[in-house]
């Protein structure tokens, strides 16, 4: 039934170790209940898009995604999805979930509204922001210069090719992302390999800020929707370095190797 897509038919017991839910609790519920609000509201649509058009709609293969623990804390995960034909002539989606080692923190932004979709736990803790299902924050509230920093980097990439962002677009990252030229698209893809320095500050605390190194990825969802994923590398280490008096210029030299976490994974079967 189109009204009952995304229902969990099977869940391995290891889910309790990864996200804190028992398999018995999840059985019969919609998989969207373990996603941040933005993805939860759209997930059934992803499945229906596939059933209607056969297009993947960001469903299949391997990718990084975001899940909610049983305490409604957002965590990044590795997600692999395959489709199988069922004996009742329907389809089943088999999902494999793996935790991502805490090498970095992430902020996920809706590029249309600049609203923060979700943040990983340590950033929330450092900024004093509750890590909850429905954040009501714009990126400018915790990083006032984020848009201009990203636009500056894109402009620098284009400048090496003798090009530049048009004047009417230089104050709006949304307008830049909407630009259809091949050069701009290539520049946007290049951001994932470029390390930028940004300043984060707790909301309503103008004098307190944290420097962090970040990479930016743009993730196309569907129907023109895009997520901006800000990946903060060694976020906590950089913060501690600043507390110890290290200047922002030398922060890039401050590194600690992180140990990887266990290789646990869990499997869902969705109808």
Coordinates of C-alpha atoms in Angstrom, one line a residue:
X1 CA 0.0 0.0 0.0
X2 CA 1.3 3.5 -0.9
X3 CA 0.1 4.7 2.6
X4 CA 2.3 2.1 4.4
X5 CA 5.8 2.5 2.8
X6 CA 8.9 2.5 5.0
X7 CA 7.5 0.1 7.6
X8 CA 10.1 -1.9 9.5
X9 CA 9.5 -5.7 9.0
X10 CA 12.8 -6.9 10.5
X11 CA 15.5 -5.3 12.6
X12 CA 18.7 -6.9 13.8
X13 CA 19.4 -6.8 17.6
X14 CA 22.6 -4.9 17.1
X15 CA 20.5 -1.7 16.6
X16 CA 20.3 -1.4 20.4
X17 CA 24.1 -1.0 20.4
X18 CA 24.2 1.5 17.5
X19 CA 21.2 3.8 18.2
X20 CA 19.8 2.5 21.5
X21 CA 16.5 1.1 20.1
X22 CA 15.5 -2.5 20.8
X23 CA 14.5 -4.5 17.7
X24 CA 11.1 -5.3 19.2
X25 CA 10.4 -1.6 19.7
X26 CA 11.1 -0.7 16.1
X27 CA 9.2 -3.6 14.5
X28 CA 6.1 -2.3 12.6
X29 CA 7.1 1.4 12.9
X30 CA 8.1 3.7 10.1
X31 CA 11.8 3.9 9.5
X32 CA 11.5 7.7 9.4
X33 CA 11.0 7.8 13.2
X34 CA 14.8 7.4 13.6
X35 CA 15.7 10.4 11.3
X36 CA 16.1 14.1 12.0
X37 CA 12.9 16.0 11.1
X38 CA 13.9 17.2 7.6
X39 CA 14.6 13.7 6.4
X40 CA 11.8 12.2 8.4
X41 CA 9.2 14.4 6.6
X42 CA 10.6 13.4 3.2
X43 CA 11.6 9.8 3.4
X44 CA 8.3 8.3 2.4
X45 CA 8.5 10.6 -0.7
X46 CA 11.9 9.2 -1.6
X47 CA 10.4 5.7 -1.6
X48 CA 7.3 6.7 -3.6
X49 CA 9.5 8.5 -6.1
X50 CA 11.4 5.3 -6.7
X51 CA 8.2 3.2 -7.0
X52 CA 6.7 5.8 -9.4
X53 CA 9.7 6.6 -11.6
X54 CA 12.3 3.9 -11.0
X55 CA 14.8 6.7 -10.2
X56 CA 17.0 6.2 -7.2
X57 CA 16.2 9.5 -5.5
X58 CA 19.3 9.2 -3.3
X59 CA 18.1 5.9 -1.9
X60 CA 20.5 3.2 -3.1
X61 CA 24.1 2.4 -2.9
X62 CA 26.4 3.6 -0.1
X63 CA 26.3 7.0 1.4
X64 CA 26.6 8.9 4.7
X65 CA 23.3 9.8 6.3
X66 CA 21.9 10.9 9.7
X67 CA 20.0 9.1 12.4
X68 CA 18.4 9.8 15.7
X69 CA 19.3 7.7 18.8
X70 CA 16.7 6.7 21.3
X71 CA 17.6 9.9 23.2
X72 CA 16.9 12.0 20.0
X73 CA 20.6 12.8 19.5
X74 CA 21.7 13.2 15.9
X75 CA 24.6 10.9 14.8
X76 CA 26.1 10.4 11.3
X77 CA 25.9 6.9 9.9
X78 CA 27.0 4.9 6.9
X79 CA 24.0 3.6 5.1
X80 CA 23.8 1.0 2.4
X81 CA 20.4 0.2 0.8
X82 CA 19.4 -2.6 -1.6
X83 CA 16.1 -3.5 -3.1
X84 CA 14.7 -7.0 -3.2
X85 CA 11.5 -8.4 -4.7
X86 CA 9.2 -10.0 -2.0
X87 CA 7.2 -13.2 -2.3
X88 CA 4.0 -11.2 -2.3
X89 CA 5.0 -9.3 -5.5
X90 CA 6.0 -6.3 -3.5
X91 CA 9.4 -4.7 -2.8
X92 CA 11.5 -4.8 0.2
X93 CA 14.3 -2.3 1.0
X94 CA 17.2 -3.8 2.9
X95 CA 19.2 -1.2 4.8
X96 CA 22.6 -1.7 6.5
X97 CA 23.5 0.9 9.1
X98 CA 27.0 1.4 10.4
X99 CA 28.3 4.0 12.9
X100 CA 30.8 6.5 11.7
X101 CA 33.9 6.9 13.9
X102 CA 34.0 10.4 15.7
X103 CA 36.9 11.8 13.7
X104 CA 34.9 15.0 12.9
X105 CA 31.7 16.8 13.6
X106 CA 29.0 17.9 11.1
X107 CA 26.5 20.7 10.6
X108 CA 23.8 20.0 8.0
X109 CA 22.1 23.1 6.5
X110 CA 19.1 23.4 4.2
X111 CA 20.5 25.5 1.4
X112 CA 17.1 27.1 0.6
X113 CA 16.4 28.5 4.0
X114 CA 19.8 28.4 5.7
X115 CA 18.1 26.6 8.6
X116 CA 20.2 24.0 10.4
X117 CA 18.8 20.5 9.8
X118 CA 20.9 18.8 12.4
X119 CA 24.2 19.0 14.2
X120 CA 26.3 16.2 15.7
X121 CA 26.6 16.0 19.6
X122 CA 29.9 17.6 20.4
X123 CA 29.2 20.8 18.4
X124 CA 25.9 21.1 20.2
X125 CA 27.6 20.7 23.5
X126 CA 30.4 23.2 22.7
X127 CA 27.9 25.8 21.6
X128 CA 25.3 25.1 24.3
X129 CA 22.7 24.2 21.8
X130 CA 20.2 21.4 22.6
X131 CA 20.7 18.4 20.3
X132 CA 17.1 17.7 19.5
X133 CA 14.8 16.5 16.7
X134 CA 13.7 19.9 15.5
X135 CA 16.4 22.6 15.7
X136 CA 15.2 26.2 15.2
X137 CA 18.4 27.8 14.2
X138 CA 19.9 29.4 11.1
X139 CA 23.5 28.9 10.3
X140 CA 24.1 32.7 10.7
X141 CA 23.1 32.4 14.4
X142 CA 26.2 30.3 15.1
X143 CA 28.4 31.2 12.2
X144 CA 27.6 34.8 11.0
X145 CA 30.3 34.7 8.2
X146 CA 29.6 31.2 6.9
X147 CA 27.9 32.2 3.6
X148 CA 30.6 34.8 2.8
X149 CA 33.4 32.4 3.6
X150 CA 32.0 29.7 1.3
X151 CA 31.3 32.3 -1.5
X152 CA 34.9 33.7 -1.1
X153 CA 36.3 30.2 -1.6
X154 CA 34.2 29.5 -4.6
X155 CA 35.2 32.8 -6.1
X156 CA 38.9 32.0 -5.5
X157 CA 38.5 28.6 -7.3
X158 CA 36.8 30.4 -10.3
X159 CA 39.4 33.1 -10.3
X160 CA 42.1 30.5 -11.1
X161 CA 40.2 29.8 -14.3
X162 CA 39.8 33.5 -15.2
X163 CA 36.2 33.5 -14.0
X164 CA 34.3 35.0 -11.1
X165 CA 30.9 35.0 -9.4
X166 CA 28.6 37.7 -10.8
X167 CA 28.1 40.7 -8.6
X168 CA 24.4 40.1 -8.1
X169 CA 25.1 36.6 -6.7
X170 CA 28.1 37.5 -4.4
X171 CA 25.9 38.0 -1.3
X172 CA 23.8 34.9 -1.6
X173 CA 25.1 31.3 -1.5
X174 CA 21.7 30.1 -2.6
X175 CA 22.0 32.1 -5.8
X176 CA 25.5 30.7 -6.4
X177 CA 24.2 27.1 -5.9
X178 CA 21.5 27.8 -8.4
X179 CA 24.0 28.8 -11.1
X180 CA 23.9 26.2 -13.8
X181 CA 27.3 26.8 -15.5
X182 CA 29.7 23.9 -15.6
X183 CA 32.5 26.0 -14.0
X184 CA 30.4 26.8 -11.0
X185 CA 29.3 23.2 -10.5
X186 CA 32.9 22.1 -10.7
X187 CA 33.9 24.7 -8.1
X188 CA 31.1 23.6 -5.8
X189 CA 32.3 20.0 -6.0
X190 CA 35.9 21.2 -5.3
X191 CA 34.8 22.6 -1.9
X192 CA 34.9 19.0 -0.4
X193 CA 38.7 19.1 -0.9
X194 CA 39.4 22.6 0.4
X195 CA 40.0 23.3 4.1
X196 CA 38.5 26.5 5.3
X197 CA 38.7 28.3 8.6
X198 CA 35.4 29.4 10.2
X199 CA 34.3 31.0 13.5
X200 CA 31.6 29.5 15.5
X201 CA 29.9 31.2 18.4
X202 CA 27.2 30.2 20.9
X203 CA 23.8 31.9 20.0
X204 CA 23.5 35.4 21.4
X205 CA 27.1 35.4 22.7
X206 CA 29.0 37.7 20.4
X207 CA 32.3 37.8 22.3
X208 CA 32.7 34.1 22.6
X209 CA 33.8 32.2 19.5
X210 CA 35.6 29.0 18.5
X211 CA 37.8 28.6 15.4
X212 CA 37.4 25.4 13.4
X213 CA 38.7 24.0 10.2
X214 CA 36.0 22.7 7.8
X215 CA 35.2 21.2 4.5
X216 CA 31.9 21.8 2.7
X217 CA 29.9 19.3 0.7
X218 CA 26.7 19.9 -1.3
X219 CA 24.3 17.0 -1.3
X220 CA 21.5 17.1 -3.9
X221 CA 18.3 15.6 -2.4
X222 CA 15.4 15.9 -5.0
X223 CA 13.3 18.5 -6.8
X224 CA 16.0 21.1 -6.5
X225 CA 16.5 20.6 -2.7
X226 CA 20.1 20.6 -1.5
X227 CA 21.9 20.1 1.8
X228 CA 25.1 21.9 2.7
X229 CA 27.2 19.6 4.9
X230 CA 29.8 21.5 6.9
X231 CA 32.4 18.9 8.2
X232 CA 34.5 20.2 11.1
X233 CA 37.8 18.4 11.3
X234 CA 39.4 17.9 14.7
X235 CA 36.8 20.3 16.1
X236 CA 37.4 19.6 19.8
X237 CA 41.2 19.6 19.4
X238 CA 41.2 23.0 17.7
X239 CA 39.0 24.3 20.5
X240 CA 41.3 23.0 23.2
X241 CA 44.3 24.5 21.4
X242 CA 42.7 27.9 21.4
X243 CA 42.0 27.7 25.1
X244 CA 45.7 26.9 25.6
X245 CA 46.7 30.1 23.7
X246 CA 47.4 28.8 20.2
X247 CA 46.9 31.4 17.5
X248 CA 44.4 30.6 14.7
X249 CA 47.4 30.8 12.2
X250 CA 49.0 27.8 13.9
X251 CA 45.9 25.7 14.5
X252 CA 46.3 23.7 11.3
X253 CA 49.5 22.2 12.9
X254 CA 47.6 20.8 15.9
X255 CA 46.5 17.3 15.2
X256 CA 45.7 14.1 17.1
X257 CA 45.1 10.8 15.4
X258 CA 41.7 9.4 16.4
X259 CA 41.1 5.7 16.9
X260 CA 38.4 4.1 14.9
X261 CA 35.4 2.7 16.6
X262 CA 34.1 -0.8 16.4
X263 CA 32.8 -2.2 13.1
X264 CA 29.3 -2.9 14.3
X265 CA 26.5 -2.7 11.8
X266 CA 22.7 -3.3 11.9
X267 CA 20.2 -4.4 9.2
X268 CA 16.7 -3.3 8.5
X269 CA 14.1 -4.8 6.2
X270 CA 11.5 -2.3 5.0
X271 CA 8.2 -2.9 3.2

